[in-house]
Amino acid sequence: MRTWALVVDTWREAFARYTLLGFVVASTLFLLTLTFALNLDIVDGVLAAGSLFGKAFDVSSRPVPVNELVTNSEAAFAGMAYALGLFLAVFTTGSLVPNLSKRGTVDLYLTRPTSRTHVLLARFLGAATVVAANIAYLCGGVFLVVSLKTSVWNFRFLAAGALIFFVFLSYLGLMFLIGALSGSTPLSIMIPYAIYMITMPLAAHQRIEALVDSRLAAGVVRTLYWVLPKSAELGRDMLQLVLGRGTPSLAALATTGAFGLGCLVLGLVCFARKDF
Amino acid sequence: MGMGTPPPVVETSHLVKIFRSRGRRLRALDGVSLAVRRGEVFGLLGANGAGKTTLVKLLLGLARPTEGSVRLRGADPREVAARRRVGYLPEGHRFPDYLPAREALRLFGRLAGVPEKLLASRIDELLHLVELADRGGDRLGTYSKGMTQRLGLAAALVDDPELLFLDEPTDGVDPVGRRTIRDILLACKQRGVTIFINSHLLSEVERTCDRVAILDRGRVVCEGSVEELTRPTMRYTLRFAPGQKERLDLPTLGARRLLASDGHLEVEVNDLEELNRILDAIRAQKVLVAEVQPVRHALEDVFVRVLDQENGL
């Protein structure tokens, strides 16, 4: 019952602070744009004519099988949902630990016969469910719009939602660590965005290592690559998954999961030892 | 410990808390040793910054001592079990303003482990007790300071605590609300709840507490029962029947020190013999005495005197 109470409290807080509403509104705008911007005319399983955002597809050179078109489009949408979903999810949940840690609030939660680890883990679960519901809405919505318009049901697209959620969980662990250490909402939001930006070029770490002069710098780049989440690789793997050309790399999944788990455990330890 | 002495419910031993910030060390608590026994109402007094809130945070496991030990019913307060049936009303609390009062009590009741089947009736009972029954469905963001404070008290009482910590419980509360809070605390005391009050409202503490300690710059500088600290002086207030005082010829009374004011007279004597001699002199003037009452030191006088002594004034 304690866990349930804290999860419900997290949902109420996300609702009251309009972060949940912001996520839903942004996702809805994306879905509405997609619904009205994508026009397809399919004849005998082949695209006869179509447009996206008013720009007509070139179907004159060769007939485009609708399956190919749909999976390609879904891959593009998955790419957009990956960036948009992560951005919104970090923004939605960035304040949860700092708000809990505020003087006058933290006293009310931590003086109850509930352990600090329990309080923070239940908060993590609450944040995860809020974001899972929103990503399900965003990705499920895209899937339904595209599938209903084309009658092509590419269920691999739904796996993209699961992958976005997995990457988000890794960043959520980081946010909980920063929140527990600093109690600052701006830092809890800015640092994950910065890490996300850093991980993009790190996907080409081997080329960067070859370019730098010092062994130390090359070692730093390599270490960063292996420690930080594999946002770029998993984004690329997600596109391949939607296109049916492969599955996500286990190394990328494992290191990303380990980063999130490590951050969460460190966050729990800091929170449990902190003086309030 | 004697056979009849109950064990301390709250106990600190040589408690030291040092805060470090940017290379500076602040000794917030400096060897505090206290014991509060079951059923006692204990008041912790001190000026702002004396270390009162730090001490309460250590007692509740919100912070860890630098040195010394804290025991709550014999256990370390950082252990979950030690905080069962312990209520706390923090100073400057921030209840989730997005919740209606009823939902806030449900949240903290669930965190305290109150069984679900008891919780609904307990919430009704508490809202009624703190006189918020008609506002139970309103969001806390719409509450006044005094109402939030009363709700805070209800939240502290949600799991029927054996031990209650209150940090400035009447802060920002109007006189009627103060009376409500005082009545609730007295009812708790009668049920045997141990109450630890942090306050600088000395008159409130004097009315409610059995025993007090005065904290100054992190040290306990005075500790004792309210009865002892506010012991009677050799000053007495004499009240007279209506229209009688004007008939008194004061110089003939021969009192060592005499203070006449509206409708009453305050005299300072060396002993009861002298008091009775003055009363005889008054009666000889055919003046009707309605009441003779010893004057006690107010806790405020004690507080100011002790702090002045500590500061060498």
XYZ file of C-alpha atoms in Angstrom:
589
model
C 0.000 0.000 0.000
C 2.919 2.359 0.693
C 4.307 1.803 -2.811
C 0.884 2.326 -4.340
C 0.401 5.553 -2.328
C 3.735 6.936 -3.565
C 3.091 5.945 -7.182
C -0.338 7.631 -7.089
C 1.274 10.684 -5.478
C 3.823 10.882 -8.310
C 1.017 10.789 -10.896
C -0.901 13.488 -9.031
C 2.174 15.674 -8.838
C 2.943 15.236 -12.546
C -0.682 16.118 -13.286
C -0.782 19.113 -10.956
C 2.489 20.575 -12.261
C 1.140 20.332 -15.857
C 4.158 18.263 -16.944
C 1.936 15.274 -17.674
C -0.467 17.522 -19.557
C 2.419 19.060 -21.498
C 3.597 15.597 -22.584
C 0.090 14.587 -23.657
C -0.506 17.860 -25.531
C 2.845 17.647 -27.384
C 2.197 13.995 -28.279
C -1.336 14.811 -29.412
C -0.101 17.647 -31.631
C 2.407 15.243 -33.197
C -0.348 12.677 -33.806
C -2.784 15.237 -35.248
C -0.100 16.611 -37.549
C 0.664 13.091 -38.717
C -3.022 12.286 -39.196
C -3.644 15.300 -41.401
C -0.261 15.532 -43.084
C -0.009 11.971 -44.345
C -2.172 11.303 -47.401
C -1.870 8.046 -49.298
C -3.671 6.660 -52.301
C -3.118 2.903 -52.514
C -4.200 0.825 -55.482
C -3.691 -2.961 -55.484
C -1.105 -2.816 -52.715
C 0.945 -0.218 -54.529
C 1.162 3.476 -53.779
C -0.495 5.336 -56.606
C -0.076 8.798 -55.103
C 0.677 10.293 -51.756
C 2.031 13.264 -49.849
C 3.566 14.128 -46.493
C 3.157 17.682 -45.233
C 1.857 18.570 -48.719
C 4.942 17.251 -50.526
C 4.031 14.590 -53.083
C 5.921 11.292 -53.137
C 7.758 10.521 -56.349
C 6.025 7.393 -57.644
C 6.711 7.948 -61.325
C 10.048 6.089 -61.566
C 8.875 2.781 -60.110
C 5.784 1.484 -58.313
C 6.297 1.696 -54.556
C 4.993 -1.324 -52.613
C 2.930 -0.003 -49.750
C 4.632 -2.251 -47.184
C 7.988 -0.729 -48.004
C 6.578 2.768 -47.847
C 4.911 2.156 -44.489
C 7.954 0.636 -42.826
C 10.171 3.426 -44.150
C 7.702 6.040 -42.913
C 7.401 4.324 -39.553
C 11.165 4.240 -39.228
C 11.207 7.998 -39.803
C 8.425 8.493 -37.246
C 10.218 6.246 -34.770
C 13.300 8.435 -35.139
C 11.204 11.518 -34.388
C 9.415 9.815 -31.492
C 12.791 8.734 -30.072
C 14.079 12.308 -29.846
C 10.715 13.850 -28.923
C 9.792 11.115 -26.434
C 13.124 11.300 -24.605
C 13.045 15.102 -24.523
C 9.514 15.213 -23.127
C 10.079 12.339 -20.698
C 13.159 13.980 -19.154
C 11.301 17.269 -18.891
C 8.264 15.579 -17.293
C 10.197 13.774 -14.599
C 13.173 16.070 -13.933
C 11.592 17.770 -10.913
C 10.402 14.669 -9.063
C 13.397 14.096 -6.780
C 14.234 17.796 -6.237
C 10.601 18.474 -5.272
C 10.662 15.567 -2.842
C 13.947 16.802 -1.341
C 12.659 20.286 -0.518
C 12.820 21.305 3.108
C 9.390 20.960 4.667
C 8.378 18.278 2.164
C 11.081 15.695 2.686
C 10.436 15.766 6.452
C 6.833 14.714 5.888
C 7.782 11.674 3.809
C 10.934 10.474 5.551
C 9.713 10.576 9.138
C 7.094 7.918 8.362
C 7.932 4.270 8.989
C 8.967 3.809 5.374
C 12.604 3.487 4.351
C 14.233 6.161 2.203
C 15.081 3.525 -0.400
C 11.433 2.514 -0.550
C 10.312 6.140 -0.960
C 12.765 6.808 -3.776
C 12.166 3.499 -5.580
C 8.401 4.039 -5.447
C 8.985 7.514 -6.867
C 11.084 5.908 -9.637
C 8.276 3.452 -10.330
C 5.759 6.310 -10.429
C 7.924 8.278 -12.892
C 8.452 5.170 -15.019
C 4.710 4.475 -15.219
C 3.928 8.116 -16.100
C 6.432 8.014 -18.969
C 5.469 4.479 -20.047
C 1.851 5.606 -20.410
C 2.896 8.653 -22.429
C 5.257 6.755 -24.714
C 2.553 4.131 -25.204
C 0.189 6.958 -26.184
C 2.706 8.552 -28.566
C 3.979 5.380 -30.235
C 0.642 3.565 -30.041
C -0.995 6.622 -31.611
C 1.511 6.788 -34.480
C 1.106 3.047 -35.013
C -2.692 3.324 -35.162
C -2.743 6.378 -37.438
C -0.323 4.846 -39.935
C -1.822 1.348 -39.772
C -5.402 2.562 -40.147
C -4.473 4.778 -43.080
C -2.548 2.048 -44.918
C -3.985 -1.218 -43.550
C -0.386 -2.320 -43.025
C 0.163 -3.485 -39.437
C 3.888 -3.425 -38.736
C 3.980 -4.540 -35.087
C 7.748 -4.056 -34.970
C 6.998 -0.354 -34.637
C 5.611 -1.008 -31.156
C 8.974 -2.455 -30.143
C 10.388 1.003 -30.910
C 8.257 2.348 -28.057
C 9.717 -0.266 -25.715
C 13.236 0.716 -26.763
C 12.556 4.434 -26.225
C 11.240 3.568 -22.768
C 14.336 1.492 -22.006
C 16.685 4.335 -22.956
C 14.556 6.737 -20.919
C 14.853 4.479 -17.833
C 18.603 4.761 -18.110
C 18.346 8.572 -18.124
C 15.814 8.445 -15.290
C 18.428 6.675 -13.156
C 20.812 9.552 -13.944
C 18.151 12.129 -13.043
C 17.539 10.425 -9.707
C 21.252 10.500 -8.964
C 21.550 14.213 -9.828
C 18.343 14.991 -7.910
C 19.591 13.139 -4.826
C 22.994 14.847 -4.980
C 21.965 18.392 -5.825
C 18.221 18.748 -5.194
C 18.176 20.945 -8.297
C 15.518 20.628 -11.006
C 17.450 22.592 -13.672
C 20.504 20.348 -13.196
C 18.330 17.208 -13.234
C 17.053 18.238 -16.662
C 20.135 19.856 -18.200
C 22.667 17.120 -17.436
C 20.698 14.308 -19.137
C 20.269 16.532 -22.205
C 24.014 17.246 -22.177
C 24.830 13.538 -21.812
C 22.456 12.746 -24.689
C 24.276 15.271 -26.882
C 27.680 13.890 -25.891
C 26.677 10.299 -26.641
C 25.758 11.136 -30.248
C 29.318 11.796 -31.524
C 30.679 9.107 -29.185
C 29.048 6.527 -31.470
C 32.017 7.278 -33.752
C 34.449 6.839 -30.867
C 36.904 4.738 -32.850
C 37.350 7.487 -35.411
C 37.681 10.111 -32.672
C 40.281 7.985 -30.862
C 42.286 7.716 -34.086
C 42.198 11.476 -34.525
C 43.354 12.524 -31.058
C 47.081 12.765 -30.315
C 47.357 11.680 -26.717
C 46.685 8.215 -25.414
C 45.053 9.762 -22.385
C 42.491 11.617 -24.494
C 41.812 8.459 -26.503
C 41.343 6.568 -23.238
C 38.913 9.191 -21.980
C 36.859 8.968 -25.173
C 36.818 5.172 -24.996
C 35.842 5.193 -21.322
C 33.083 7.698 -21.920
C 31.803 5.592 -24.784
C 31.566 2.466 -22.670
C 30.243 4.160 -19.522
C 27.558 6.431 -20.995
C 24.270 5.220 -22.504
C 24.438 4.204 -26.157
C 21.783 6.674 -27.260
C 22.992 6.905 -30.860
C 23.489 3.157 -31.339
C 20.143 2.279 -29.821
C 18.434 4.959 -31.916
C 19.998 3.458 -35.018
C 19.172 -0.089 -33.874
C 15.588 0.997 -33.293
C 15.286 2.118 -36.938
C 16.717 -1.216 -38.096
C 14.239 -2.997 -35.866
C 11.287 -1.101 -37.316
C 12.560 -1.789 -40.828
C 12.909 -5.479 -39.969
C 16.645 -5.476 -40.671
C 18.019 -6.428 -37.295
C 17.705 -6.423 -33.522
C 19.318 -4.084 -31.011
C 22.916 -4.790 -30.062
C 23.150 -6.644 -26.761
C 26.302 -4.725 -25.800
C 24.500 -1.410 -26.325
C 21.498 -2.625 -24.332
C 23.638 -4.026 -21.511
C 25.879 -0.955 -21.106
C 22.923 1.433 -21.301
C 21.028 -0.608 -18.709
C 24.126 -0.832 -16.501
C 24.570 2.967 -16.667
C 20.968 3.562 -15.565
C 21.100 0.921 -12.868
C 24.449 2.174 -11.575
C 23.169 5.741 -11.400
C 19.970 4.635 -9.646
C 21.878 2.596 -7.048
C 24.255 5.503 -6.406
C 21.253 7.837 -6.146
C 19.629 5.511 -3.602
C 22.816 5.370 -1.538
C 23.220 9.179 -1.600
C 19.570 9.709 -0.687
C 19.741 7.185 2.144
C 22.860 8.803 3.634
C 21.924 12.428 3.115
C 21.179 14.830 5.967
C 17.907 16.701 5.453
C 17.042 3.845 37.250
C 14.468 3.332 39.979
C 11.821 0.612 39.890
C 8.999 3.078 39.306
C 10.776 5.240 36.755
C 9.634 4.529 33.221
C 12.438 4.218 30.639
C 13.075 7.244 28.429
C 11.155 7.318 25.191
C 13.517 9.889 23.730
C 17.147 9.883 24.768
C 20.198 11.719 23.527
C 23.694 11.334 24.866
C 26.499 13.854 24.290
C 24.984 14.737 20.966
C 27.126 16.836 18.643
C 26.189 18.009 15.177
C 28.660 19.905 13.058
C 27.673 21.323 9.690
C 30.431 21.930 7.188
C 29.958 24.438 4.438
C 32.682 25.852 2.174
C 35.437 25.009 4.611
C 33.584 26.449 7.605
C 32.409 24.364 10.536
C 29.243 25.239 12.398
C 28.693 23.438 15.691
C 24.887 23.364 15.728
C 24.647 21.001 18.715
C 27.315 20.741 21.351
C 27.004 17.787 23.715
C 23.254 17.655 24.215
C 22.089 14.993 26.673
C 18.355 14.779 27.284
C 15.806 12.184 28.337
C 12.054 12.391 27.861
C 9.927 9.847 29.689
C 6.730 8.147 28.569
C 3.655 10.344 28.891
C 5.679 13.494 29.463
C 5.118 16.754 27.581
C 8.577 18.152 27.017
C 9.301 21.638 25.718
C 12.512 22.616 24.002
C 13.058 26.351 24.155
C 15.644 28.515 22.537
C 16.218 31.595 20.477
C 16.300 31.368 16.687
C 19.367 29.430 15.604
C 19.844 27.787 18.998
C 19.733 24.312 17.416
C 16.162 23.251 18.245
C 15.166 22.121 14.756
C 18.525 20.393 14.227
C 17.941 18.424 17.416
C 14.462 17.342 16.291
C 15.836 16.298 12.891
C 18.412 14.130 14.632
C 15.732 12.663 16.881
C 13.707 11.665 13.824
C 16.594 10.284 11.788
C 16.450 13.051 9.176
C 20.072 13.868 9.905
C 22.912 11.909 11.493
C 24.825 13.036 14.554
C 28.507 13.902 14.193
C 29.106 12.476 17.678
C 26.980 10.994 20.435
C 23.841 8.911 20.182
C 20.093 9.273 19.736
C 17.563 6.647 20.810
C 13.865 6.640 20.134
C 12.139 4.044 22.330
C 15.536 2.389 22.609
C 16.205 2.188 18.870
C 18.129 4.197 16.313
C 15.584 6.588 14.694
C 17.037 5.820 11.267
C 15.599 2.320 11.608
C 12.144 2.111 10.064
C 10.662 0.279 13.072
C 11.713 3.091 15.437
C 9.458 5.535 13.574
C 6.275 3.474 13.930
C 3.511 5.456 15.682
C 5.643 8.577 15.748
C 3.960 11.778 14.581
C 5.825 14.848 13.382
C 4.707 18.337 12.532
C 7.723 20.080 10.992
C 8.306 23.800 11.057
C 7.664 25.404 7.664
C 6.086 22.229 6.322
C 5.054 22.054 2.691
C 2.182 19.689 2.220
C 1.471 18.822 -1.422
C -0.698 21.813 -2.323
C -2.256 19.925 -5.236
C -3.960 17.460 -2.895
C -7.275 17.945 -1.106
C -6.883 17.672 2.679
C -8.562 14.285 2.767
C -6.177 12.890 0.129
C -3.140 14.336 1.907
C -4.186 12.534 5.090
C -4.787 9.358 3.074
C -1.273 9.587 1.574
C 0.469 10.079 4.909
C -1.789 7.521 6.595
C -0.788 4.944 3.990
C 2.894 5.827 4.386
C 2.482 5.362 8.122
C 1.003 1.923 7.487
C -2.519 2.616 8.783
C -4.731 -0.287 7.627
C -6.930 0.729 4.692
C -10.170 -0.282 6.404
C -9.431 2.042 9.346
C -8.091 4.918 7.318
C -11.339 6.443 6.021
C -12.910 6.689 9.478
C -9.632 7.917 10.968
C -9.466 10.717 8.374
C -13.058 11.807 9.154
C -12.300 11.765 12.863
C -9.135 13.857 12.435
C -10.716 16.421 10.110
C -13.456 16.850 12.694
C -10.900 17.117 15.499
C -8.959 19.931 13.813
C -12.209 21.615 12.740
C -11.644 21.150 9.019
C -14.440 18.668 8.351
C -16.236 21.079 6.018
C -13.042 21.809 4.026
C -11.789 18.225 3.680
C -12.413 18.172 -0.071
C -10.621 21.471 -0.768
C -7.098 21.566 -2.161
C -4.444 22.556 0.347
C -3.352 25.365 -1.962
C -6.539 27.187 -0.932
C -5.880 26.834 2.811
C -4.746 29.654 5.105
C -1.579 29.269 7.192
C -3.557 28.411 10.302
C -5.651 25.809 8.484
C -2.539 24.186 7.012
C -1.024 24.094 10.476
C -4.110 22.330 11.859
C -4.026 19.901 8.947
C -0.356 19.299 9.742
C -1.338 18.355 13.259
C -3.977 15.978 11.876
C -1.338 14.382 9.632
C 0.963 13.974 12.621
C -1.848 12.207 14.477
C -2.943 9.974 11.594
C -1.455 6.744 12.934
C -2.510 7.347 16.543
C 1.053 8.112 17.670
C 2.632 7.168 20.972
C 5.212 9.889 20.455
C 4.569 13.268 18.924
C 7.156 15.821 17.770
C 5.872 19.308 17.111
C 8.112 22.044 15.754
C 6.499 25.443 16.381
C 2.972 23.984 16.355
C 1.159 27.287 16.827
C 3.269 29.267 14.381
C 0.970 31.524 12.330
C -2.165 30.286 14.073
C -4.786 32.706 15.388
C -5.780 32.616 19.097
C -8.822 30.416 18.446
C -6.737 27.963 16.426
C -4.100 27.984 19.160
C -6.726 27.074 21.675
C -7.864 24.192 19.448
C -4.295 22.928 19.104
C -3.668 23.252 22.846
C -6.861 21.320 23.638
C -5.849 18.556 21.224
C -2.412 18.326 22.814
C -3.876 18.172 26.295
C -6.218 15.369 25.163
C -3.184 13.530 23.733
C -1.364 14.014 27.014
C -4.285 12.510 28.916
C -4.131 9.460 26.634
C -0.469 9.026 27.626
C 1.098 10.283 24.411
C 4.648 11.567 24.876
C 4.933 15.010 23.325
C 8.090 16.872 22.380
C 7.421 20.520 21.545
C 9.885 22.911 19.961
C 8.778 26.462 20.410
C 9.699 29.994 21.171
C 6.125 30.839 22.195
C 6.871 30.561 25.895
C 3.357 31.134 27.176
C 2.140 28.202 25.072
C 4.912 25.985 26.376
C 4.197 27.042 29.959
C 0.571 26.052 29.599
C 1.222 22.716 27.957
C 4.555 21.277 29.084
C 5.571 19.319 32.172
C 9.269 19.844 31.696
C 11.420 22.126 29.583
C 15.010 22.544 28.482
C 16.543 25.751 27.231
C 18.976 25.452 24.370
C 21.542 28.160 23.685
C 24.072 27.910 20.860
C 23.654 24.158 20.758
C 23.993 23.550 24.509
C 21.360 22.758 27.121
C 21.775 25.598 29.594
C 18.776 24.918 31.801
C 16.473 21.961 32.323
C 13.701 21.304 34.784
C 10.003 20.991 35.372
C 7.842 23.981 34.574
C 6.739 23.873 38.229
C 10.345 24.197 39.450
C 11.392 26.867 36.998
C 8.344 29.025 37.607
C 8.401 28.458 41.405
C 6.517 30.968 43.541
C 8.395 34.065 44.601
C 7.862 35.927 47.876
C 5.617 38.314 46.009
C 1.850 38.191 46.480
C -1.047 39.763 44.662
C -3.837 41.013 46.881
C -7.228 41.637 45.316
C -9.926 43.555 47.082
C -13.693 43.661 47.069
C -15.068 46.328 44.689
C -14.468 49.912 45.866
C -12.335 48.817 48.820
C -8.807 49.504 47.560
C -9.332 53.262 47.443
C -9.926 53.230 51.211
C -6.453 51.826 51.913
C -3.841 54.011 53.556
C -0.797 52.407 51.869
C 2.081 54.028 53.847
C 0.718 52.586 57.105
C 1.048 49.001 55.827
C 4.835 48.975 56.208
C 5.504 46.658 53.254
C 9.114 46.330 52.032
C 8.101 46.709 48.409
C 4.665 47.580 47.227
C 3.151 47.989 43.804
C -0.383 49.313 43.550
C -2.282 48.941 40.356
C -5.839 48.846 39.101
C -7.933 46.957 41.647
C -5.029 45.039 43.194
C -1.866 45.383 45.180
C 1.400 43.495 44.794
C 3.594 43.161 47.856
C 7.028 41.644 48.328
C 7.707 40.127 51.750
C 10.485 38.238 53.506
C 8.251 35.550 54.932
C 4.661 34.565 55.636
C 4.792 36.311 59.018
C 5.317 39.629 57.261
C 2.528 38.890 54.772
C 0.105 38.201 57.605
C 1.177 41.364 59.418
C 0.313 43.354 56.272
C -3.023 41.570 55.968
C -3.742 42.421 59.641
C -2.955 46.071 58.899
C -5.338 46.028 55.935
C -8.087 44.383 57.979
C -7.528 46.964 60.731
C -8.525 49.575 58.128
C -11.775 47.618 57.584
C -10.856 46.838 53.954
C -12.240 43.563 52.531
C -9.608 41.276 50.971
C -11.060 39.067 48.190
C -7.967 37.058 47.143
C -4.317 36.494 48.055
C -2.246 34.818 45.320
C 1.482 34.087 45.168
C 3.223 35.509 42.096
C 5.148 32.927 40.029
C 8.066 33.571 37.691
C 6.776 33.430 34.149
C 8.713 31.046 31.919
C 9.594 34.044 29.810
C 11.363 35.643 32.814
C 13.292 32.415 33.393
C 14.195 32.161 29.713
C 15.457 35.740 29.489
C 17.350 35.457 32.781
C 19.074 32.203 31.792
C 20.103 33.505 28.383
C 21.338 36.764 29.910
C 23.462 34.769 32.372
C 24.858 32.668 29.541
C 25.730 35.764 27.590
C 27.286 37.439 30.626
C 24.741 40.265 30.756
